[in-house]
Structures are given as C-alpha cells and as structure tokens.
mmCIF file of C-alpha atoms in Angstrom:
data_model
loop_
_atom_site.group_PDB
_atom_site.id
_atom_site.type_symbol
_atom_site.label_atom_id
_atom_site.label_comp_id
_atom_site.label_asym_id
_atom_site.label_seq_id
_atom_site.Cartn_x
_atom_site.Cartn_y
_atom_site.Cartn_z
ATOM 1 C CA VAL O 1 76.241 212.245 82.339
ATOM 2 C CA TYR O 2 78.130 215.423 83.152
ATOM 3 C CA LEU O 3 76.357 218.251 84.940
ATOM 4 C CA THR O 4 78.472 221.396 84.862
ATOM 5 C CA ALA O 5 78.542 225.156 84.577
ATOM 6 C CA PHE O 6 81.570 225.018 82.272
ATOM 7 C CA THR O 7 81.084 225.021 78.508
ATOM 8 C CA ASP O 8 84.508 226.131 77.328
ATOM 9 C CA ASN O 9 86.105 224.086 74.551
ATOM 10 C CA GLU O 10 88.852 222.647 76.764
ATOM 11 C CA THR O 11 86.361 221.272 79.312
ATOM 12 C CA ILE O 12 84.082 219.869 76.608
ATOM 13 C CA ASP O 13 87.060 218.246 74.828
ATOM 14 C CA SER O 14 88.174 216.668 78.118
ATOM 15 C CA ALA O 15 84.667 215.297 78.656
ATOM 16 C CA LYS O 16 84.492 213.890 75.108
ATOM 17 C CA ILE O 17 87.498 211.667 75.790
ATOM 18 C CA THR O 18 85.495 209.787 78.461
ATOM 19 C CA GLN O 19 82.636 209.212 75.979
ATOM 20 C CA PRO O 20 79.836 210.426 78.234
ATOM 21 C CA PHE O 21 76.183 209.658 77.648
ATOM 22 C CA GLY O 22 75.321 213.336 78.092
ATOM 23 C CA TYR O 23 76.535 216.816 79.039
ATOM 24 C CA ILE O 24 74.115 219.154 80.778
ATOM 25 C CA LYS O 25 74.906 222.824 81.458
ATOM 26 C CA LYS O 26 73.730 224.504 84.650
ATOM 27 C CA PRO O 27 71.189 225.855 85.182
ATOM 28 C CA PHE O 28 69.068 223.015 83.848
ATOM 29 C CA GLY O 29 65.413 222.114 83.746
ATOM 30 C CA VAL O 30 63.883 218.910 85.073
ATOM 31 C CA GLY O 31 62.706 217.974 81.565
ATOM 32 C CA GLU O 32 66.221 218.405 80.179
ATOM 33 C CA LEU O 33 67.684 216.228 82.955
ATOM 34 C CA ARG O 34 65.009 213.570 82.545
ATOM 35 C CA SER O 35 65.412 213.317 78.747
ATOM 36 C CA THR O 36 69.215 213.194 79.035
ATOM 37 C CA VAL O 37 69.090 210.392 81.622
ATOM 38 C CA GLU O 38 66.516 208.415 79.592
ATOM 39 C CA ILE O 39 68.616 208.729 76.437
ATOM 40 C CA ALA O 40 71.725 207.710 78.404
ATOM 41 C CA LEU O 41 70.004 204.614 79.787
ATOM 42 C CA TYR O 42 68.684 203.675 76.334
ATOM 43 C CA ARG O 43 72.103 204.197 74.738
ATOM 44 C CA HIS O 44 73.763 202.087 77.454
ATOM 45 C CA LYS O 45 71.245 199.284 76.833
ATOM 46 C CA MET O 46 71.884 199.402 73.064
ATOM 47 C CA GLU O 47 75.667 199.343 73.572
ATOM 48 C CA GLN O 48 75.340 196.288 75.839
ATOM 49 C CA GLN O 49 73.238 194.503 73.204
ATOM 50 C CA MET O 50 75.762 195.404 70.506
ATOM 51 C CA LYS O 51 78.652 194.068 72.623
ATOM 52 C CA GLU O 52 76.738 190.835 73.191
ATOM 53 C CA ARG O 53 76.143 190.474 69.420
ATOM 54 C CA GLU O 54 79.825 191.125 68.754
ATOM 55 C CA ARG O 55 80.780 188.407 71.269
ATOM 56 C CA PHE O 56 78.315 186.013 69.621
ATOM 57 C CA PHE O 57 79.570 186.652 66.087
ATOM 58 C CA SER O 58 83.199 186.547 67.192
ATOM 59 C CA SER O 59 82.653 183.186 68.896
ATOM 60 C CA PHE O 60 80.705 181.939 65.880
ATOM 61 C CA ALA O 61 83.446 183.004 63.450
ATOM 62 C CA ASP O 62 86.220 181.475 65.545
ATOM 63 C CA ASN O 63 84.423 178.124 65.777
ATOM 64 C CA LEU O 64 83.751 177.686 62.067
ATOM 65 C CA PRO O 65 85.761 174.887 60.436
ATOM 66 C CA GLY O 66 87.015 177.248 57.746
ATOM 67 C CA VAL O 67 88.477 180.671 57.105
ATOM 68 C CA LEU O 68 85.918 183.453 57.287
ATOM 69 C CA TYR O 69 86.971 186.711 55.632
ATOM 70 C CA ARG O 70 85.937 190.144 54.422
ATOM 71 C CA GLN O 71 88.045 191.808 51.717
ATOM 72 C CA GLN O 72 87.691 195.273 50.191
ATOM 73 C CA LEU O 73 87.498 195.317 46.387
ATOM 74 C CA VAL O 74 89.053 198.759 45.908
ATOM 75 C CA ASP O 75 92.453 198.131 47.471
ATOM 76 C CA GLY O 76 92.439 194.416 48.362
ATOM 77 C CA ARG O 77 92.636 195.190 52.090
ATOM 78 C CA VAL O 78 91.424 192.282 54.205
ATOM 79 C CA ASP O 79 89.267 193.648 57.033
ATOM 80 C CA PHE O 80 88.641 190.342 58.757
ATOM 81 C CA LEU O 81 90.156 186.852 58.898
ATOM 82 C CA ASN O 82 89.198 184.442 61.652
ATOM 83 C CA ASP O 83 91.761 182.284 63.460
ATOM 84 C CA MET O 84 91.263 179.301 61.116
ATOM 85 C CA VAL O 85 93.523 180.998 58.564
ATOM 86 C CA ASP O 86 96.476 179.889 60.694
ATOM 87 C CA THR O 87 95.250 176.277 60.794
ATOM 88 C CA ILE O 88 94.563 176.041 57.054
ATOM 89 C CA THR O 89 97.512 178.055 55.685
ATOM 90 C CA GLY O 90 100.073 177.986 58.488
ATOM 91 C CA TYR O 91 100.202 181.791 58.423
ATOM 92 C CA ALA O 92 98.859 184.268 60.949
ATOM 93 C CA PRO O 93 96.536 186.894 59.437
ATOM 94 C CA ASN O 94 99.185 189.633 59.729
ATOM 95 C CA GLU O 95 101.668 187.522 57.718
ATOM 96 C CA LEU O 96 99.473 187.397 54.612
ATOM 97 C CA LEU O 97 99.789 190.050 51.937
ATOM 98 C CA PRO O 98 96.415 190.739 50.334
ATOM 99 C CA VAL O 99 96.018 190.243 46.615
ATOM 100 C CA LYS O 100 93.157 192.135 45.046
ATOM 101 C CA MET O 101 90.096 189.882 44.704
ATOM 102 C CA CYS O 102 91.581 186.982 46.692
ATOM 103 C CA SER O 103 92.053 187.078 50.463
ATOM 104 C CA ILE O 104 94.855 184.476 50.486
ATOM 105 C CA GLY O 105 95.967 185.180 46.912
ATOM 106 C CA GLU O 106 99.704 185.046 47.504
ATOM 107 C CA LEU O 107 99.381 181.404 48.627
ATOM 108 C CA VAL O 108 97.467 180.218 45.542
ATOM 109 C CA ILE O 109 99.550 177.899 43.346
ATOM 110 C CA ALA O 110 100.671 179.791 40.237
ATOM 111 C CA GLN O 111 98.798 177.432 37.859
ATOM 112 C CA ASP O 112 95.507 178.131 39.682
ATOM 113 C CA ARG O 113 95.897 181.874 40.296
ATOM 114 C CA LYS O 114 94.511 183.136 36.960
ATOM 115 C CA LYS O 115 91.460 180.853 37.200
ATOM 116 C CA VAL O 116 90.751 182.026 40.755
ATOM 117 C CA LEU O 117 90.998 185.744 39.935
ATOM 118 C CA GLU O 118 88.868 185.402 36.786
ATOM 119 C CA SER O 119 86.188 183.425 38.653
ATOM 120 C CA VAL O 120 85.923 186.076 41.360
ATOM 121 C CA LYS O 121 85.907 188.943 38.831
ATOM 122 C CA ARG O 122 83.107 187.310 36.811
ATOM 123 C CA ALA O 123 81.019 186.660 39.919
ATOM 124 C CA VAL O 124 81.494 190.227 41.203
ATOM 125 C CA ALA O 125 80.594 191.718 37.804
ATOM 126 C CA ALA O 126 77.457 189.553 37.551
ATOM 127 C CA ASP O 127 76.537 190.082 41.240
ATOM 128 C CA LEU O 128 76.499 186.320 41.785
ATOM 129 C CA PRO O 129 77.943 184.097 44.501
ATOM 130 C CA PHE O 130 81.011 182.061 43.585
ATOM 131 C CA GLN O 131 82.388 178.672 44.508
ATOM 132 C CA MET O 132 85.727 177.316 43.381
ATOM 133 C CA GLU O 133 88.384 174.785 44.266
ATOM 134 C CA TYR O 134 92.068 175.519 43.991
ATOM 135 C CA ARG O 135 95.412 174.693 45.543
ATOM 136 C CA ILE O 136 97.513 176.698 47.984
ATOM 137 C CA ARG O 137 100.998 176.274 49.359
ATOM 138 C CA HIS O 138 100.935 175.855 53.147
ATOM 139 C CA LYS O 139 103.674 177.546 55.180
ATOM 140 C CA ASN O 140 105.297 174.122 55.687
ATOM 141 C CA GLY O 141 105.600 173.720 51.887
ATOM 142 C CA GLN O 142 102.730 171.248 51.479
ATOM 143 C CA VAL O 143 100.225 171.752 48.667
ATOM 144 C CA ARG O 144 96.719 171.890 50.142
ATOM 145 C CA HIS O 145 93.377 171.822 48.342
ATOM 146 C CA VAL O 146 90.763 174.385 49.371
ATOM 147 C CA CYS O 147 87.214 175.237 48.410
ATOM 148 C CA GLU O 148 86.114 178.867 48.595
ATOM 149 C CA TYR O 149 82.602 180.279 48.707
ATOM 150 C CA GLY O 150 81.946 183.987 48.518
ATOM 151 C CA ARG O 151 79.879 186.866 47.268
ATOM 152 C CA ALA O 152 80.400 190.547 46.626
ATOM 153 C CA ILE O 153 78.411 192.870 48.862
ATOM 154 C CA CYS O 154 77.117 196.103 47.324
ATOM 155 C CA ASP O 155 76.624 199.539 48.832
ATOM 156 C CA ASN O 156 73.297 201.418 48.718
ATOM 157 C CA ASN O 157 74.010 202.427 45.110
ATOM 158 C CA GLY O 158 74.460 198.821 43.971
ATOM 159 C CA ILE O 159 78.238 199.154 43.613
ATOM 160 C CA PRO O 160 80.234 196.141 44.885
ATOM 161 C CA THR O 161 82.425 197.253 47.788
ATOM 162 C CA HIS O 162 83.739 194.075 49.378
ATOM 163 C CA VAL O 163 83.623 190.287 49.276
ATOM 164 C CA ASP O 164 82.506 188.154 52.201
ATOM 165 C CA GLY O 165 83.543 184.530 51.988
ATOM 166 C CA MET O 166 84.652 181.263 53.529
ATOM 167 C CA ILE O 167 87.512 178.927 52.638
ATOM 168 C CA PHE O 168 87.559 175.258 53.654
ATOM 169 C CA ASP O 169 90.453 172.787 53.545
ATOM 170 C CA ILE O 170 89.373 169.855 51.349
ATOM 171 C CA THR O 171 92.765 168.154 51.107
ATOM 172 C CA ASP O 172 91.587 164.979 52.865
ATOM 173 C CA ARG O 173 88.584 164.707 50.541
ATOM 174 C CA LYS O 174 90.789 165.171 47.465
ATOM 175 C CA GLN O 175 93.238 162.512 48.669
ATOM 176 C CA THR O 176 90.362 160.088 49.295
ATOM 177 C CA GLU O 177 88.977 160.786 45.804
ATOM 178 C CA GLU O 178 92.405 160.083 44.282
ATOM 179 C CA LYS O 179 92.659 156.780 46.196
ATOM 180 C CA LEU O 180 89.190 155.799 45.024
ATOM 181 C CA MET O 181 90.103 156.607 41.416
ATOM 182 C CA ILE O 182 93.252 154.479 41.668
ATOM 183 C CA ALA O 183 91.256 151.617 43.208
ATOM 184 C CA TYR O 184 88.569 151.972 40.536
ATOM 185 C CA LYS O 185 91.186 151.945 37.756
ATOM 186 C CA ALA O 186 92.818 148.842 39.285
ATOM 187 C CA LEU O 187 89.409 147.172 39.441
ATOM 188 C CA GLU O 188 88.687 148.066 35.823
ATOM 189 C CA ASP O 189 92.120 146.740 34.771
ATOM 190 C CA GLU O 190 91.439 143.514 36.655
ATOM 191 C CA LYS O 191 88.034 143.138 34.987
ATOM 192 C CA THR O 192 89.647 143.693 31.595
ATOM 193 C CA PHE O 193 92.331 141.101 32.383
ATOM 194 C CA PHE O 194 89.736 138.429 33.266
#
C-alpha cells in the first residue's frame, strides 16, 4: 500500500506497474488507512487462494491420462492443451494448427474428418455433450485411435463460445478388439468345419 503526497499521473502510473493493494494520498484519515489495509489483506488472501486453485487444477490437468483442451468456437483458437497432447500425438501444443471445431483437427485421418466435424457441430447446435471415436496420424506416422468427449460452453446469453473436452488414446483397446474378432472368427470357422 502506497502512502504518498504525490498524485500526478507519472507517479500513479509508476505505482500501477507494481500492482499495489492500495494508494493513499496524504493527508489521510485513520478510517481511510484502516479500510485500505483491510481490503489489501483480504485481496492478498483471495489471490493466494486463487493461486492455490490454479496449482491444483494445473496438477490435475497434467496428471490426466488424456488430452484436456479448451477451444474457442469463433476462430478455432485453442486456449489450453495439457502436456498429454505430446504423448498421444507426438506434437507439442505449439506445433498443432487449430482447425475450427476440432482441437487436433489437422491430425485427424482424412476419412474421419468430415464425421468428426459434423458430430461436433450437431452437438454444439443442440447444446449436448458429444463422444466420438476416430483415427489420427501420430507424428511418427502411426495411425492411432482416439476417443473424444466434449461439450460446448455457453456465455450468459446462451450462445456457445468454446468447447471443453478430453481426448484419450484407445489404440490398445482397438487392437485387442481386432485380435478378439479374429480369434472369434477362427473359432466360428473351426466350429463350422467340425
């Protein structure tokens, strides 16, 4: 809290840079000083709580087994991608070019891209959550299967502004399902033979 006799613009602008909790001009009253200090202490407490929440959510997001994202609907800008995007796609967040309505759209296999975009558009228009499976091309060239869950979030006027979602790598599950289908078909063929 600054206590000063100077109220010129240059001094006030210099003080603003330090983000003070208050600025009191001399002469001051005891009530003015007391209220400024109380507000400063309260604001400091709230900022500490907010920083703790940010640390919690950051840790939570980084420890999820999937990609957590927030993408703007107007311009496709991705505001947030956790570190799992690198593990699942092989790309760092800054290497991905956003595609409107799909946070990792450029990686979606061409045959799946139209289905993905239409599914998201329908869900956003109906204000419903969406879930879909599709394939992406990993940075190493491998085709990976992913499952995405998301929902559009609306502003106070009910207009969808962004999508919050999660993407999980389900490649191992898909490969296991394919092996089971092959084994089941072989078993059925064997039963038919006997």
